[in-house]
Short mmCIF file of C-alpha atoms (C1' of nucleotides) in Angstrom, two decimals:
data_model
loop_
_atom_site.label_atom_id
_atom_site.label_comp_id
_atom_site.label_asym_id
_atom_site.label_seq_id
_atom_site.Cartn_x
_atom_site.Cartn_y
_atom_site.Cartn_z
CA MET A 1 79.23 103.94 103.17
CA LYS A 2 78.77 100.88 105.30
CA ALA A 3 79.48 98.64 102.34
CA ALA A 4 82.50 100.72 101.46
CA LEU A 5 83.79 100.61 105.00
CA ASP A 6 83.46 96.88 105.07
CA LEU A 7 85.22 96.31 101.77
CA PHE A 8 87.91 98.89 102.39
CA SER A 9 88.76 97.32 105.71
CA ARG A 10 89.00 93.90 104.14
CA ASN A 11 90.66 94.57 100.81
CA GLY A 12 92.13 97.99 101.17
CA VAL A 13 91.05 101.00 99.17
CA ASN A 14 93.02 100.04 96.10
CA GLY A 15 91.73 96.51 96.34
CA THR A 16 88.12 97.62 96.25
CA SER A 17 86.31 98.70 93.10
CA ILE A 18 83.38 101.03 93.01
CA GLU A 19 81.36 98.30 91.41
CA GLN A 20 81.99 95.94 94.29
CA ILE A 21 80.79 98.58 96.69
CA ALA A 22 77.70 99.21 94.62
CA GLU A 23 76.94 95.54 94.44
CA LYS A 24 77.36 95.06 98.15
CA ALA A 25 75.14 98.05 98.85
CA ASP A 26 72.56 96.81 96.37
CA VAL A 27 72.67 99.90 94.25
CA SER A 28 74.08 100.68 90.85
CA LYS A 29 77.55 101.96 90.23
CA SER A 30 75.96 105.02 88.68
CA ASN A 31 74.15 105.68 91.89
CA VAL A 32 77.29 105.52 93.95
CA LEU A 33 78.87 108.12 91.71
CA TYR A 34 75.69 110.14 91.94
CA TYR A 35 76.31 110.73 95.63
CA PHE A 36 80.10 110.59 95.72
CA LYS A 37 81.93 112.27 92.94
CA ASN A 38 85.05 110.22 93.56
CA LYS A 39 86.18 107.02 95.07
CA GLU A 40 88.52 109.18 97.08
CA GLN A 41 85.66 111.39 98.16
CA LEU A 42 83.78 108.33 99.33
CA TYR A 43 86.83 107.15 101.17
CA ILE A 44 87.27 110.48 102.88
CA GLU A 45 83.68 110.53 104.04
CA VAL A 46 83.97 107.01 105.35
CA ILE A 47 87.15 107.86 107.20
CA THR A 48 85.72 111.07 108.58
CA ARG A 49 82.66 109.38 110.02
CA LEU A 50 84.89 106.66 111.37
CA LEU A 51 86.99 109.19 113.22
CA GLU A 52 83.99 110.49 115.11
CA ILE A 53 83.15 107.07 116.39
CA TRP A 54 86.74 106.39 117.14
CA LEU A 55 87.69 109.48 119.07
CA LYS A 56 84.50 109.80 121.09
CA PRO A 57 85.44 107.46 123.94
CA LEU A 58 88.67 109.35 124.35
CA GLN A 59 86.93 112.16 126.12
CA SER A 60 86.06 110.36 129.26
CA PHE A 61 88.07 110.81 132.43
CA SER A 62 88.81 113.67 134.81
CA ILE A 63 90.90 114.31 137.89
CA GLU A 64 88.11 113.81 140.42
CA GLN A 65 87.67 110.18 139.50
CA ASP A 66 89.42 107.33 141.14
CA PRO A 67 92.26 106.57 138.72
CA ILE A 68 92.00 102.81 138.93
CA GLU A 69 88.27 102.87 138.33
CA ALA A 70 88.62 105.42 135.57
CA LEU A 71 91.27 103.43 133.76
CA ALA A 72 89.36 100.18 134.19
CA HIS A 73 86.29 101.81 132.73
CA TYR A 74 88.24 103.31 129.89
CA ILE A 75 89.69 99.94 128.98
CA LYS A 76 86.22 98.48 128.99
CA VAL A 77 84.85 101.16 126.70
CA LYS A 78 87.71 100.75 124.27
CA LEU A 79 87.38 97.00 124.22
CA GLU A 80 83.67 97.33 123.53
CA LEU A 81 84.57 99.55 120.62
CA SER A 82 86.81 96.82 119.27
CA ARG A 83 83.99 94.34 119.62
CA ASP A 84 81.25 96.51 118.13
CA TYR A 85 83.16 98.33 115.41
CA PRO A 86 85.77 95.94 114.10
CA ALA A 87 85.63 97.24 110.55
CA GLU A 88 86.17 100.79 111.77
CA SER A 89 89.08 99.65 113.87
CA LYS A 90 90.69 97.82 111.00
CA LEU A 91 90.30 100.58 108.49
CA PHE A 92 91.67 103.07 110.98
CA CYS A 93 94.56 100.72 111.59
CA MET A 94 95.35 100.30 107.92
CA GLU A 95 95.12 103.99 107.31
CA VAL A 96 97.54 104.81 110.09
CA VAL A 97 99.91 101.96 109.25
CA GLN A 98 100.17 103.22 105.70
CA GLY A 99 101.11 106.64 106.90
CA ALA A 100 97.63 108.14 107.06
CA PRO A 101 98.08 110.25 103.95
CA LEU A 102 94.74 111.98 104.41
CA LEU A 103 94.18 111.45 108.09
CA ILE A 104 97.40 112.99 109.24
CA GLN A 105 96.10 116.55 109.19
CA GLU A 106 92.62 115.78 110.35
CA LEU A 107 94.05 113.55 113.03
CA GLU A 108 97.00 115.40 114.38
CA SER A 109 95.42 118.40 115.98
CA PRO A 110 92.30 116.90 117.59
CA LEU A 111 94.26 113.87 118.69
CA THR A 112 97.05 115.78 120.33
CA THR A 113 94.69 118.06 122.23
CA LEU A 114 92.59 115.14 123.40
CA ILE A 115 95.69 113.39 124.55
CA GLU A 116 97.15 116.44 126.22
CA ASN A 117 94.13 116.52 128.49
CA LYS A 118 94.36 112.87 129.39
CA VAL A 119 98.07 113.14 129.91
CA ALA A 120 97.62 116.04 132.26
CA VAL A 121 95.11 114.12 134.34
CA ILE A 122 97.27 111.04 134.54
CA LYS A 123 100.29 113.08 135.44
CA GLU A 124 98.35 114.67 138.25
CA TRP A 125 97.30 111.26 139.52
CA VAL A 126 100.89 110.13 139.51
CA GLU A 127 102.01 113.18 141.43
CA GLN A 128 99.33 112.60 144.01
CA GLY A 129 100.67 109.10 144.43
CA LYS A 130 97.45 107.57 143.18
CA LEU A 131 99.28 105.88 140.37
CA ALA A 132 102.70 104.33 140.12
CA GLU A 133 105.39 106.22 138.27
CA VAL A 134 104.38 105.89 134.66
CA ASP A 135 104.71 108.01 131.58
CA PRO A 136 101.14 108.98 130.66
CA TYR A 137 101.80 108.74 126.94
CA HIS A 138 103.03 105.21 127.13
CA LEU A 139 100.15 104.24 129.34
CA ILE A 140 97.63 105.55 126.83
CA PHE A 141 99.45 103.97 123.94
CA SER A 142 99.52 100.66 125.76
CA ILE A 143 95.80 100.69 126.39
CA TRP A 144 95.09 101.61 122.80
CA ALA A 145 97.45 99.01 121.48
CA ILE A 146 96.03 96.14 123.46
CA THR A 147 92.37 96.91 123.00
CA GLN A 148 92.63 97.57 119.30
CA HIS A 149 94.74 94.49 118.87
CA TYR A 150 91.74 92.30 119.62
CA ALA A 151 89.87 93.84 116.72
CA ASP A 152 92.67 94.28 114.23
CA PHE A 153 94.37 90.94 114.78
CA ASN A 154 91.24 88.96 115.42
CA VAL A 155 92.22 86.55 112.67
CA GLN A 156 95.40 85.71 114.49
CA ILE A 157 93.65 85.50 117.82
CA GLN A 158 90.99 83.31 116.33
CA ALA A 159 93.66 81.09 114.83
CA VAL A 160 95.38 80.67 118.18
CA THR A 161 92.51 80.57 120.65
CA GLY A 162 89.57 79.72 118.43
CA LYS A 163 87.60 82.56 119.98
CA ASN A 164 86.73 86.19 119.37
CA LEU A 165 85.21 89.11 121.23
CA ASN A 166 81.69 88.23 120.17
CA ASN A 167 81.92 85.30 122.48
CA ARG A 168 80.60 86.69 125.73
CA ALA A 169 82.80 84.65 128.01
CA PHE A 170 85.88 85.42 125.95
CA PHE A 171 85.12 89.10 126.01
CA ASN A 172 84.82 89.08 129.77
CA SER A 173 87.99 87.14 130.38
CA THR A 174 89.81 89.36 127.91
CA LEU A 175 88.61 92.47 129.66
CA ILE A 176 89.51 91.25 133.12
CA ASN A 177 92.94 90.12 132.04
CA ILE A 178 93.76 93.36 130.28
CA GLN A 179 92.61 95.37 133.25
CA ASN A 180 94.67 93.20 135.55
CA ILE A 181 97.78 93.41 133.43
CA ILE A 182 97.61 97.16 133.01
CA LEU A 183 96.51 97.95 136.52
CA GLU A 184 98.26 95.32 138.60
CA GLY A 185 100.99 93.90 136.39
CA VAL A 186 102.04 90.28 136.40
CA ARG A 187 104.58 90.32 139.20
CA PRO A 188 102.99 88.62 142.17
CA ARG A 189 102.30 90.86 145.15
CA VAL A 190 103.94 89.68 148.27
CA MET B 1 112.35 91.91 97.68
CA LYS B 2 113.46 94.69 99.94
CA ALA B 3 112.01 97.26 97.59
CA ALA B 4 108.80 95.25 97.34
CA LEU B 5 108.55 94.94 101.10
CA ASP B 6 108.97 98.63 101.50
CA LEU B 7 106.37 99.56 98.91
CA PHE B 8 103.91 96.89 99.96
CA SER B 9 104.05 98.05 103.54
CA ARG B 10 103.44 101.62 102.53
CA ASN B 11 100.89 101.33 99.74
CA GLY B 12 99.53 97.86 100.08
CA VAL B 13 99.95 95.14 97.52
CA ASN B 14 97.23 96.43 95.25
CA GLY B 15 98.60 99.91 95.54
CA THR B 16 102.01 98.89 94.32
CA SER B 17 102.86 98.21 90.69
CA ILE B 18 105.62 95.94 89.52
CA GLU B 19 107.16 98.88 87.75
CA GLN B 20 107.40 100.86 90.94
CA ILE B 21 109.18 97.97 92.58
CA ALA B 22 111.56 97.63 89.67
CA GLU B 23 112.32 101.30 89.71
CA LYS B 24 112.95 101.33 93.44
CA ALA B 25 115.20 98.29 93.14
CA ASP B 26 117.05 99.85 90.21
CA VAL B 27 116.29 97.03 87.85
CA SER B 28 113.98 96.64 84.91
CA LYS B 29 110.44 95.43 85.14
CA SER B 30 111.45 92.58 82.85
CA ASN B 31 114.06 91.54 85.32
CA VAL B 32 111.61 91.43 88.19
CA LEU B 33 109.40 89.11 86.18
CA TYR B 34 112.47 87.09 85.27
CA TYR B 35 112.89 86.06 88.88
CA PHE B 36 109.29 86.16 90.04
CA LYS B 37 106.71 84.81 87.69
CA ASN B 38 103.96 86.73 89.41
CA LYS B 39 103.35 89.71 91.54
CA GLU B 40 101.62 87.30 93.84
CA GLN B 41 104.65 85.02 93.82
CA LEU B 42 106.84 87.94 94.77
CA TYR B 43 104.45 88.87 97.52
CA ILE B 44 104.44 85.34 98.87
CA GLU B 45 108.22 85.21 98.96
CA VAL B 46 108.37 88.55 100.71
CA ILE B 47 105.82 87.44 103.26
CA THR B 48 107.53 84.12 103.79
CA ARG B 49 110.88 85.68 104.52
CA LEU B 50 109.19 88.18 106.75
CA LEU B 51 107.63 85.41 108.79
CA GLU B 52 111.02 83.95 109.59
CA ILE B 53 112.24 87.20 110.99
CA TRP B 54 109.02 87.74 112.79
CA LEU B 55 108.61 84.41 114.52
CA LYS B 56 112.23 83.92 115.50
CA PRO B 57 112.17 85.88 118.78
CA LEU B 58 109.16 83.89 119.84
CA GLN B 59 111.30 80.91 120.67
CA SER B 60 113.06 82.32 123.63
CA PHE B 61 112.01 81.48 127.14
CA SER B 62 111.92 78.32 129.26
CA ILE B 63 110.77 77.26 132.71
CA GLU B 64 114.16 77.50 134.37
CA GLN B 65 114.41 81.23 133.81
CA ASP B 66 113.22 83.82 136.23
CA PRO B 67 109.82 84.84 134.82
CA ILE B 68 110.19 88.54 135.41
CA GLU B 69 113.60 88.61 133.81
CA ALA B 70 112.44 86.44 130.95
CA LEU B 71 109.42 88.58 130.20
CA ALA B 72 111.44 91.78 130.49
CA HIS B 73 113.95 90.40 128.05
CA TYR B 74 111.23 89.22 125.70
CA ILE B 75 109.65 92.66 125.66
CA LYS B 76 113.03 94.16 124.88
CA VAL B 77 113.64 91.81 121.98
CA LYS B 78 110.21 92.45 120.52
CA LEU B 79 110.58 96.19 120.83
CA GLU B 80 113.94 96.01 119.10
CA LEU B 81 112.21 94.14 116.30
CA SER B 82 109.74 96.97 115.99
CA ARG B 83 112.58 99.44 115.82
CA ASP B 84 114.75 97.51 113.38
CA TYR B 85 112.13 96.00 111.10
CA PRO B 86 109.30 98.48 110.88
CA ALA B 87 108.41 97.61 107.30
CA GLU B 88 108.16 93.95 108.19
CA SER B 89 105.98 94.77 111.14
CA LYS B 90 103.67 96.90 109.08
CA LEU B 91 103.29 94.46 106.24
CA PHE B 92 102.63 91.69 108.69
CA CYS B 93 100.08 93.88 110.37
CA MET B 94 98.29 94.74 107.15
CA GLU B 95 98.27 91.16 106.06
CA VAL B 96 96.71 89.96 109.29
CA VAL B 97 94.26 92.84 109.49
CA GLN B 98 93.00 92.01 106.03
CA GLY B 99 92.37 88.45 107.03
CA ALA B 100 95.71 87.01 106.03
CA PRO B 101 94.39 85.27 102.93
CA LEU B 102 97.69 83.55 102.22
CA LEU B 103 99.28 83.67 105.63
CA ILE B 104 96.49 81.95 107.46
CA GLN B 105 97.65 78.45 106.58
CA GLU B 106 101.34 79.14 106.82
CA LEU B 107 100.76 81.00 110.04
CA GLU B 108 98.25 78.96 111.94
CA SER B 109 100.19 75.81 112.64
CA PRO B 110 103.66 77.16 113.49
CA LEU B 111 102.13 80.00 115.45
CA THR B 112 99.88 77.84 117.56
CA THR B 113 102.63 75.38 118.42
CA LEU B 114 105.03 78.18 119.30
CA ILE B 115 102.40 79.72 121.49
CA GLU B 116 101.42 76.46 123.12
CA ASN B 117 104.96 76.16 124.40
CA LYS B 118 105.07 79.68 125.76
CA VAL B 119 101.64 79.29 127.27
CA ALA B 120 102.69 76.12 129.03
CA VAL B 121 105.72 77.82 130.53
CA ILE B 122 103.76 80.82 131.71
CA LYS B 123 101.07 78.63 133.17
CA GLU B 124 103.70 76.73 135.10
CA TRP B 125 105.14 79.98 136.42
CA VAL B 126 101.71 81.05 137.56
CA GLU B 127 101.11 77.76 139.32
CA GLN B 128 104.43 78.07 141.09
CA GLY B 129 103.32 81.46 142.30
CA LYS B 130 106.09 83.18 140.41
CA LEU B 131 103.57 85.19 138.45
CA ALA B 132 100.24 86.69 139.38
CA GLU B 133 97.10 84.99 138.14
CA VAL B 134 97.05 85.80 134.47
CA ASP B 135 95.82 84.06 131.37
CA PRO B 136 98.98 83.27 129.36
CA TYR B 137 97.30 83.95 126.04
CA HIS B 138 96.23 87.42 127.00
CA LEU B 139 99.64 88.14 128.41
CA ILE B 140 101.32 87.19 125.16
CA PHE B 141 98.79 89.10 123.11
CA SER B 142 99.30 92.15 125.26
CA ILE B 143 103.04 92.10 124.81
CA TRP B 144 102.70 91.66 121.09
CA ALA B 145 100.11 94.35 120.80
CA ILE B 146 102.08 96.99 122.64
CA THR B 147 105.45 96.34 121.10
CA GLN B 148 104.14 96.12 117.56
CA HIS B 149 102.06 99.20 118.12
CA TYR B 150 105.18 101.32 118.26
CA ALA B 151 106.13 100.19 114.78
CA ASP B 152 102.73 100.00 113.13
CA PHE B 153 101.32 103.21 114.54
CA ASN B 154 104.54 105.16 114.51
CA VAL B 155 102.87 107.87 112.46
CA GLN B 156 100.34 108.43 115.20
CA ILE B 157 102.96 108.26 117.90
CA GLN B 158 105.14 110.66 116.01
CA ALA B 159 102.19 113.00 115.60
CA VAL B 160 101.51 112.99 119.32
CA THR B 161 104.94 112.83 120.87
CA GLY B 162 107.15 114.00 118.05
CA LYS B 163 109.43 111.03 118.62
CA ASN B 164 110.03 107.51 117.35
CA LEU B 165 111.96 104.42 118.34
CA ASN B 166 115.06 105.47 116.45
CA ASN B 167 115.53 108.10 119.06
CA ARG B 168 117.70 106.35 121.61
CA ALA B 169 116.24 108.06 124.64
CA PHE B 170 112.71 107.50 123.46
CA PHE B 171 113.39 103.84 122.85
CA ASN B 172 114.75 103.43 126.36
CA SER B 173 111.91 105.22 128.07
CA THR B 174 109.42 103.27 125.96
CA LEU B 175 111.01 99.99 126.91
CA ILE B 176 111.13 100.78 130.59
CA ASN B 177 107.57 101.97 130.66
CA ILE B 178 106.22 98.95 128.83
CA GLN B 179 108.14 96.63 131.09
CA ASN B 180 106.84 98.45 134.11
CA ILE B 181 103.26 98.44 132.97
CA ILE B 182 103.24 94.77 132.04
CA LEU B 183 105.26 93.57 135.00
CA GLU B 184 104.22 95.91 137.77
CA GLY B 185 101.02 97.52 136.62
CA VAL B 186 100.06 101.10 137.38
CA ARG B 187 98.40 100.67 140.76
CA PRO B 188 100.82 102.03 143.32
CA ARG B 189 102.28 99.47 145.69
CA VAL B 190 101.62 100.23 149.30
"C1'" DT C 1 137.68 83.55 73.52
"C1'" DT C 2 133.32 81.57 74.09
"C1'" DG C 3 129.03 80.19 75.70
"C1'" DT C 4 125.62 80.69 79.20
"C1'" DA C 5 123.14 83.37 82.35
"C1'" DA C 6 121.65 87.88 83.46
"C1'" DT C 7 119.62 92.03 82.11
"C1'" DT C 8 117.33 95.27 79.37
"C1'" DA C 9 114.25 97.73 76.12
"C1'" DG C 10 110.24 97.78 74.25
"C1'" DA C 11 106.44 96.29 71.63
"C1'" DC C 12 102.27 94.45 72.62
"C1'" DC C 13 97.86 92.78 74.63
"C1'" DA C 14 93.94 91.86 77.63
"C1'" DT C 15 91.81 93.23 81.62
"C1'" DT C 16 90.39 96.11 85.14
"C1'" DT C 17 88.78 100.18 86.62
"C1'" DG C 18 87.70 105.03 87.54
"C1'" DG C 19 84.93 108.09 85.66
"C1'" DT C 20 81.69 110.55 82.12
"C1'" DC C 21 77.54 110.98 79.78
"C1'" DC C 22 72.93 110.25 78.57
"C1'" DA C 23 68.56 108.44 77.99
"C1'" DA C 24 65.05 105.92 80.31
"C1'" DT C 25 62.63 104.56 84.24
"C1'" DT C 26 61.08 104.59 88.90
"C1'" DT C 27 59.85 106.69 93.20
"C1'" DG C 28 57.41 109.40 96.19
"C1'" DG C 29 55.58 113.50 97.85
"C1'" DA C 30 52.58 117.67 96.92
"C1'" DT D 1 47.94 113.59 88.57
"C1'" DC D 2 52.33 115.70 88.13
"C1'" DC D 3 56.95 116.88 88.76
"C1'" DA D 4 61.43 116.75 90.66
"C1'" DA D 5 64.56 113.74 92.59
"C1'" DA D 6 66.35 109.23 92.66
"C1'" DT D 7 67.92 105.32 90.33
"C1'" DT D 8 69.34 102.49 86.69
"C1'" DG D 9 71.48 100.50 82.43
"C1'" DG D 10 74.70 100.85 79.46
"C1'" DA D 11 77.62 102.77 76.11
"C1'" DC D 12 81.89 104.58 76.21
"C1'" DC D 13 86.70 106.17 77.12
"C1'" DA D 14 91.34 106.75 78.93
"C1'" DA D 15 94.68 105.29 81.99
"C1'" DA D 16 97.00 101.94 84.63
"C1'" DT D 17 98.66 97.59 85.01
"C1'" DG D 18 99.84 92.61 84.96
"C1'" DG D 19 101.90 89.79 82.07
"C1'" DT D 20 103.98 87.77 77.55
"C1'" DC D 21 107.27 87.67 74.09
"C1'" DT D 22 111.32 88.65 71.52
"C1'" DA D 23 115.45 90.48 70.14
"C1'" DA D 24 119.47 92.61 71.69
"C1'" DT D 25 123.00 93.53 74.92
"C1'" DT D 26 125.88 92.83 78.93
"C1'" DA D 27 128.31 90.26 82.50
"C1'" DC D 28 131.00 86.67 83.72
"C1'" DA D 29 133.00 82.32 84.42
"C1'" DA D 30 135.47 78.50 82.30
#
DNA sequence: TTGTAATTAGACCATTTGGTCCAATTTGGA
DNA sequence: TCCAAATTGGACCAAATGGTCTAATTACAA
């Protein structure tokens, strides 16, 4: 499944043959089909396991926390995800970009409920004046977008900056900048 | 090429057959191969044209402008791109996510020079105190990430919010929120 | 009208690939 | 030692597909 994940994320599902997966996993093609009856079945299992990893960090924050701290921490966790699970991030990205033919059902309900919770908390923070007026949905989307971008578009980022998240210093500066942009914005405070 | 773009962005290159493209374009398969000697050739031409559209709005701002206005306008232009060219955005996304095997050369040099310019301008703004301390690269990446996210992940966004950028009100609220988050941040001003 | 370019239909082929089936071998635990 | 599970090799097949080639037809401009 690890081999499959890696190849799928790089070449797409249609661009990956069972034999390539077998070779990469150092097993025979027969053996792959001994455990997965289909390529599609294999894909589904890969995607399913990926979803667990991917949705876990979504469950973090609650009303009692300080919003700025909570958001800063959330950004950090998500950026670590991008650093530590780039293949997962990319495959998830490709799946969603292509319309998530399988994911859509499995994704819609857990995702919306998870988000509803977060949205409620953020909305509460805003009402208490602990956050500026912001639509919770767009805030969450923004954080997702930026953090995942560093995994999904790492080729582009590498091309432009010559660095990636595995570089410790780059990771730190990335994190700090994202947190600053989201939390403080770029307009100078007077 | 329009048909190809559409199918490529939805099913990937490997997941799209020449015949499907021909059918969608209302021509014969023979005719497709009359104008494009290869599927790869077709793909390259599609990608090349896409790049023009995609890099054009990058050329906008200069030092004389007011930074906040310039950034706000830039975000608007990029979000309009996401709304008006979703297929282009998605195909570009998939290409880069997969490592941009062809794009990497064609992309690296024009992209870096374009960015160098923007980075220089932003850096100047920061030094003049017209912007908060921010790394120009991360600022640009953040804007890209968020705006493209609304095109590339529209399925997810639709699943969660039930809306997309073609909805006028949703587009406006999205734009305002992104501008606010990037420019002002979410920490309340005292 | 005429000649060239555009377009099509379709035969055809080689290759890839997903998947089946089976016989043989290996592994590892009881 | 023994047996079931795991693993492999490989033959094999059908379907999809990229691509070639040719002959025929259509469109169109001079």
